[in-house]
PDB file of C-alpha atoms in Angstrom:
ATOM      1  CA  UNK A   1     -41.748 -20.559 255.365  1.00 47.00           C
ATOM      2  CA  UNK A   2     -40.133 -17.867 253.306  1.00 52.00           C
ATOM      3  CA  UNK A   3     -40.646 -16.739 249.853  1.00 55.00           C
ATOM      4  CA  UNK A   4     -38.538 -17.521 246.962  1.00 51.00           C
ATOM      5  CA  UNK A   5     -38.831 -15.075 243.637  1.00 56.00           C
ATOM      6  CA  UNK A   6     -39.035 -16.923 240.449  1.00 53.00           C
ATOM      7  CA  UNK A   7     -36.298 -15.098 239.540  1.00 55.00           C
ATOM      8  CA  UNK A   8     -33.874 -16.485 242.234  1.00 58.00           C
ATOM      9  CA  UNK A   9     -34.046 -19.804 241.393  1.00 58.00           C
ATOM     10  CA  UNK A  10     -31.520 -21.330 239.405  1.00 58.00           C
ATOM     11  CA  UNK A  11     -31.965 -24.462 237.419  1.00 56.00           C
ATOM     12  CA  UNK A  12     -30.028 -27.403 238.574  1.00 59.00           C
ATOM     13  CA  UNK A  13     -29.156 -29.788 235.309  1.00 57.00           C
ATOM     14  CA  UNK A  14     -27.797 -33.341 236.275  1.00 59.00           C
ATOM     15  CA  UNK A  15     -24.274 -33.725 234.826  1.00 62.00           C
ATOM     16  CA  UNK A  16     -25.193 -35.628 231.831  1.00 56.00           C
ATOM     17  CA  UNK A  17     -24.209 -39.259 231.347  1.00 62.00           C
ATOM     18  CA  UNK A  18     -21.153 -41.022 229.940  1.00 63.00           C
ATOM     19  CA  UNK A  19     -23.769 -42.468 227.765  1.00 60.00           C
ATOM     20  CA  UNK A  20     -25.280 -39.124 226.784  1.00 62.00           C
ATOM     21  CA  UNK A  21     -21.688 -37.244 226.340  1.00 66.00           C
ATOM     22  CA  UNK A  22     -21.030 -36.902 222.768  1.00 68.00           C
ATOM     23  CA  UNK A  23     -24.480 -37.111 221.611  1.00 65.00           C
ATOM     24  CA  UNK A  24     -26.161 -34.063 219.272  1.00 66.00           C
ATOM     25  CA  UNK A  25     -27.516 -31.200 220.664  1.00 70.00           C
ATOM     26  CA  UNK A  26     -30.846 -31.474 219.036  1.00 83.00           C
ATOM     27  CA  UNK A  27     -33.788 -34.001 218.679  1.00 87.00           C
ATOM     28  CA  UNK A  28     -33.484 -33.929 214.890  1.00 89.00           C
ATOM     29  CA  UNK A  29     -30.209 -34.952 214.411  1.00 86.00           C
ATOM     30  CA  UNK A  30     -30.245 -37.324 217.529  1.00 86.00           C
ATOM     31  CA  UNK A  31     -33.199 -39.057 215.281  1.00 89.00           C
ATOM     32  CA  UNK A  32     -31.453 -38.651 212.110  1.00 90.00           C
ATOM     33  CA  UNK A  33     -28.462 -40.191 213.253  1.00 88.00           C
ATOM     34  CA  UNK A  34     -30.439 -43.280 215.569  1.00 87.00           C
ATOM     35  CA  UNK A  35     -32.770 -44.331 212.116  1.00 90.00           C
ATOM     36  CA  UNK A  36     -29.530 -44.006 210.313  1.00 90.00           C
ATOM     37  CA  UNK A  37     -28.672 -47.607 211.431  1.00 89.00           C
ATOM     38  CA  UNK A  38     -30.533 -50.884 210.836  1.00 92.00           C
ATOM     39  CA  UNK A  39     -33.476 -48.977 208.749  1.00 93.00           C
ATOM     40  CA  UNK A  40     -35.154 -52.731 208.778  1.00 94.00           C
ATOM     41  CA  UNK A  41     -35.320 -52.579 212.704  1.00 95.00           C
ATOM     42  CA  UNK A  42     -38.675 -51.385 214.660  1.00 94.00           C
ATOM     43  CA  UNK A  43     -38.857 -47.976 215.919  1.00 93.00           C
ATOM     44  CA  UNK A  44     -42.249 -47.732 217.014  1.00 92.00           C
ATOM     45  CA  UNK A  45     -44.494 -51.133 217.990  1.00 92.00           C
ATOM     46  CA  UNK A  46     -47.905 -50.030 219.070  1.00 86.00           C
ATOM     47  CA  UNK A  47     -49.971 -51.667 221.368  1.00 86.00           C
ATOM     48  CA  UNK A  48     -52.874 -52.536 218.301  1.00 86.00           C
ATOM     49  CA  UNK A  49     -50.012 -54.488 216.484  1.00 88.00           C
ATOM     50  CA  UNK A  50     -48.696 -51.798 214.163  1.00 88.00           C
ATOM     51  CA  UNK A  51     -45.327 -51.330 213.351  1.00 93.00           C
ATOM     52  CA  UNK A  52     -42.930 -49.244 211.786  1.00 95.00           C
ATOM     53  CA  UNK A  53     -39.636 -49.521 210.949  1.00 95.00           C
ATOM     54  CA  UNK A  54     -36.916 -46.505 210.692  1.00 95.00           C
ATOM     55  CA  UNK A  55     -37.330 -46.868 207.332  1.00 95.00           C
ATOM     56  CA  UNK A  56     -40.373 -46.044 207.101  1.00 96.00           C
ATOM     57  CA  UNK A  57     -40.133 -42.960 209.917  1.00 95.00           C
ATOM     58  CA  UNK A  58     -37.415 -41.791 208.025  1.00 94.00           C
ATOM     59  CA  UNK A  59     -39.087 -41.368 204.908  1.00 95.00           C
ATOM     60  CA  UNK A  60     -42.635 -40.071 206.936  1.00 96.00           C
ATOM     61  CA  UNK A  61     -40.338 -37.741 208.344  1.00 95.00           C
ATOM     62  CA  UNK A  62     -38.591 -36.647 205.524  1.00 94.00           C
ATOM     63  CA  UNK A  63     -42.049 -36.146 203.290  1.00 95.00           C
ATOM     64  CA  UNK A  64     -43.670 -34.168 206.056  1.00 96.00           C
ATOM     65  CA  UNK A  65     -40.735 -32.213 206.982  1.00 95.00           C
ATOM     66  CA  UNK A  66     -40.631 -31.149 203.029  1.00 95.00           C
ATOM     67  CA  UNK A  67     -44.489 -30.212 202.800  1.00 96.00           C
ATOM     68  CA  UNK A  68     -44.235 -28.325 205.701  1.00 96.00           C
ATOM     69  CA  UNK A  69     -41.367 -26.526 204.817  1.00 94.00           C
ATOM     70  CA  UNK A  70     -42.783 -24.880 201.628  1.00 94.00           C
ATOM     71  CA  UNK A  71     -45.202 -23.549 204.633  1.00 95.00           C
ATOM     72  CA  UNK A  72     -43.598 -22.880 207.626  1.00 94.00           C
ATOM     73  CA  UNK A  73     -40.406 -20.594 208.596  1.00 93.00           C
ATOM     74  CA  UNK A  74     -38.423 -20.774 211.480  1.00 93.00           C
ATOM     75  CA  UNK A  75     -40.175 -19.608 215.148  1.00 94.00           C
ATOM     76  CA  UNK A  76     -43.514 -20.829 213.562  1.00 95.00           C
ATOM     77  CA  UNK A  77     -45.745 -22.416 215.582  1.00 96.00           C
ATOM     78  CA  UNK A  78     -47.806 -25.559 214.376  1.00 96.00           C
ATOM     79  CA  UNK A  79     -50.715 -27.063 216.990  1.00 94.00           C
ATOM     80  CA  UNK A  80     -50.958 -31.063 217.030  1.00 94.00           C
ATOM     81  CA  UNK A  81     -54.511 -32.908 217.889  1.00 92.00           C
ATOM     82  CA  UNK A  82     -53.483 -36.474 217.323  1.00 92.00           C
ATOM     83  CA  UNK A  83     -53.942 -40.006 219.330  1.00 88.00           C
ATOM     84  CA  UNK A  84     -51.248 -41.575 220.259  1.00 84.00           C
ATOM     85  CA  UNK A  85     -49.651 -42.805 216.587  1.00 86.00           C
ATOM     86  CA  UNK A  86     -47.319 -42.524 215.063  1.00 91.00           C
ATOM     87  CA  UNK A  87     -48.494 -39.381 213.092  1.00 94.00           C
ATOM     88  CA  UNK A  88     -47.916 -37.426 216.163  1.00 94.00           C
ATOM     89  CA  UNK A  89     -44.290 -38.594 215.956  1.00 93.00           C
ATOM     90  CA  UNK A  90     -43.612 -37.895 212.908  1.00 95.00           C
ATOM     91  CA  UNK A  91     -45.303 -34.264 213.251  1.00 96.00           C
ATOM     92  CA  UNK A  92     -42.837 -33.535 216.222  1.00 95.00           C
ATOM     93  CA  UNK A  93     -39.939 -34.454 214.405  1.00 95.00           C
ATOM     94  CA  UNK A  94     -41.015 -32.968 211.442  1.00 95.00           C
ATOM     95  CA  UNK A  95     -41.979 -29.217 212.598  1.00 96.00           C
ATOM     96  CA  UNK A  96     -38.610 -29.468 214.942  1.00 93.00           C
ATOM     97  CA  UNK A  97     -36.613 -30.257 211.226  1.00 94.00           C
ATOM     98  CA  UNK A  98     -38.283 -26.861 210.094  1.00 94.00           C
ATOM     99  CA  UNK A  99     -37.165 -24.793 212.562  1.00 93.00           C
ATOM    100  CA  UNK A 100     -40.815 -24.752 214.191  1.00 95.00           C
ATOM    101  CA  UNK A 101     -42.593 -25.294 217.498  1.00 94.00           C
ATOM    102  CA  UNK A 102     -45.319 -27.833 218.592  1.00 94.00           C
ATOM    103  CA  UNK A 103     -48.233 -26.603 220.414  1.00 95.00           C
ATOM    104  CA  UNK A 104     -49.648 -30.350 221.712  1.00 93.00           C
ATOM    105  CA  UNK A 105     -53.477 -29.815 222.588  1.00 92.00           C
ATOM    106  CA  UNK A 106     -54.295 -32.445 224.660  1.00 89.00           C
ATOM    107  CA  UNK A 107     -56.817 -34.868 222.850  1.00 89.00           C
ATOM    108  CA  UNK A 108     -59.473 -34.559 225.720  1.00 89.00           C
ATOM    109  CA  UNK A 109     -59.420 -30.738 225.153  1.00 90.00           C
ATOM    110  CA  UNK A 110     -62.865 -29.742 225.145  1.00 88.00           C
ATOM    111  CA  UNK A 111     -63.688 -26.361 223.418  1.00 89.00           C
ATOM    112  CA  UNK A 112     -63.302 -23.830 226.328  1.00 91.00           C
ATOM    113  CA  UNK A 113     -59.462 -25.650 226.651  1.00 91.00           C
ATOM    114  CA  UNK A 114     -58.445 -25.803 223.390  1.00 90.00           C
ATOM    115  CA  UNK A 115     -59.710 -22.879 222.620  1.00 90.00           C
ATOM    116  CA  UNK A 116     -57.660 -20.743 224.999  1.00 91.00           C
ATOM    117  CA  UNK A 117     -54.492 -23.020 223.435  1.00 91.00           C
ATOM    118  CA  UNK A 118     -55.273 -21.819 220.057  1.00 90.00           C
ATOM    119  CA  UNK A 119     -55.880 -18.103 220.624  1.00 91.00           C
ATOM    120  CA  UNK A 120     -52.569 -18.246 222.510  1.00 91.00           C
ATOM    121  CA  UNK A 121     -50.694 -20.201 220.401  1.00 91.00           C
ATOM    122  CA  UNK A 122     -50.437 -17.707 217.378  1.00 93.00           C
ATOM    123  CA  UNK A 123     -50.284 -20.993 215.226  1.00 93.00           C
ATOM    124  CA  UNK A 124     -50.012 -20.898 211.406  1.00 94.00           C
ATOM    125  CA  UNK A 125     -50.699 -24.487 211.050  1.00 93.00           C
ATOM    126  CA  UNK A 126     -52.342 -27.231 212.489  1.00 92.00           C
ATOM    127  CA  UNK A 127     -51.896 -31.056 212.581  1.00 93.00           C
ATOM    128  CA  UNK A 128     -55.198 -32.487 213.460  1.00 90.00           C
ATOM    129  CA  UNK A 129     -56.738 -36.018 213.361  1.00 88.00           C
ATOM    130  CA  UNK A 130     -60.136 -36.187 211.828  1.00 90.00           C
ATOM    131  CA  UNK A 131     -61.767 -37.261 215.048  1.00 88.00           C
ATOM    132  CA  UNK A 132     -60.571 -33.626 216.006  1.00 87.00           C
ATOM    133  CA  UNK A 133     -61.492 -31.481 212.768  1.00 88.00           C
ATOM    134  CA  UNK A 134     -64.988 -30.050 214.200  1.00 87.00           C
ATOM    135  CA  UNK A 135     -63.978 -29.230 217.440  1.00 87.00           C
ATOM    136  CA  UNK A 136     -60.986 -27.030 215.698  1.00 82.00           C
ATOM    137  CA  UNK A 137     -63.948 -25.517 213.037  1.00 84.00           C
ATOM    138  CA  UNK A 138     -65.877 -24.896 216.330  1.00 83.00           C
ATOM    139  CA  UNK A 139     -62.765 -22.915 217.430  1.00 82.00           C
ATOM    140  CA  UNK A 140     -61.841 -20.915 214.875  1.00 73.00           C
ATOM    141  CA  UNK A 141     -58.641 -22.954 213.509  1.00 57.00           C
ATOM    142  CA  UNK A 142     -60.522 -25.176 210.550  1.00 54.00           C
ATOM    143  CA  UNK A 143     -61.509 -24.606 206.985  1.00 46.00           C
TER     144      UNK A 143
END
């Protein structure tokens, strides 16, 4: 078996869709536009019985994405520490509307782990649930 350089590879995108012709170019709008409709209508329907409407994303969204951006510039990165909920949701969308990146830790990190994420990450913010504060304050990235 031969080699291949990383270099020679060429990514190989599926032709999109009919379905996905026409649709925007970037997660935020794609969301904007989808919650646009219906704002009475479930987005999110979690397996412990919560739900949430695109109403109420919307607005999450829209509250977050305005704290954040008295905070954050474009090219930022923010790290994310959440469960599954829709926090973490609304964080993605959120940091995406500001121009930012998400650096997910994974929530069974352990401190040798998420360490190495954080020193890498050059974060200027982090999104943490508190079930995840102390392990960040062990790491450096809490206060």
């Amino acid at each position: 078996m031969s080699a291949t350089a990383v270099s020679d590879l060429q990514p190989t995108w599926p032709p999109l869709t009919e379905a996905a012709q026409g649709l925007p170019a970037d997660i935020v709008t794609l969301v904007r536009e989808a919650l646009a409709n219906e704002p009475e209508k479930p987005v999110f329907i979690f397996e412990d019985g919560v739900v949430v409407s695109r109403e109420q994303f919307r607005a999450a969204v829209e509250n977050f994405a305005g704290y954040l951006s008295e905070r954050l510039k474009p090219g930022d990165r923010v790290l994310i520490m959440l469960e599954n909920r829709v926090e973490f949701m609304v964080a993605w969308i959120a940091v995406n509307a500001c121009g930012a990146g998400l650096v997910s830790i994974n929530t069974s990190a352990g401190e040798h782990d998420a360490g190495h994420i954080v020193a890498d990450s050059e974060a200027v913010l982090a999104v943490v649930g508190e079930e995840h504060e102390e392990l960040l304050k062990q790491i450096g990235h809490g206060g």
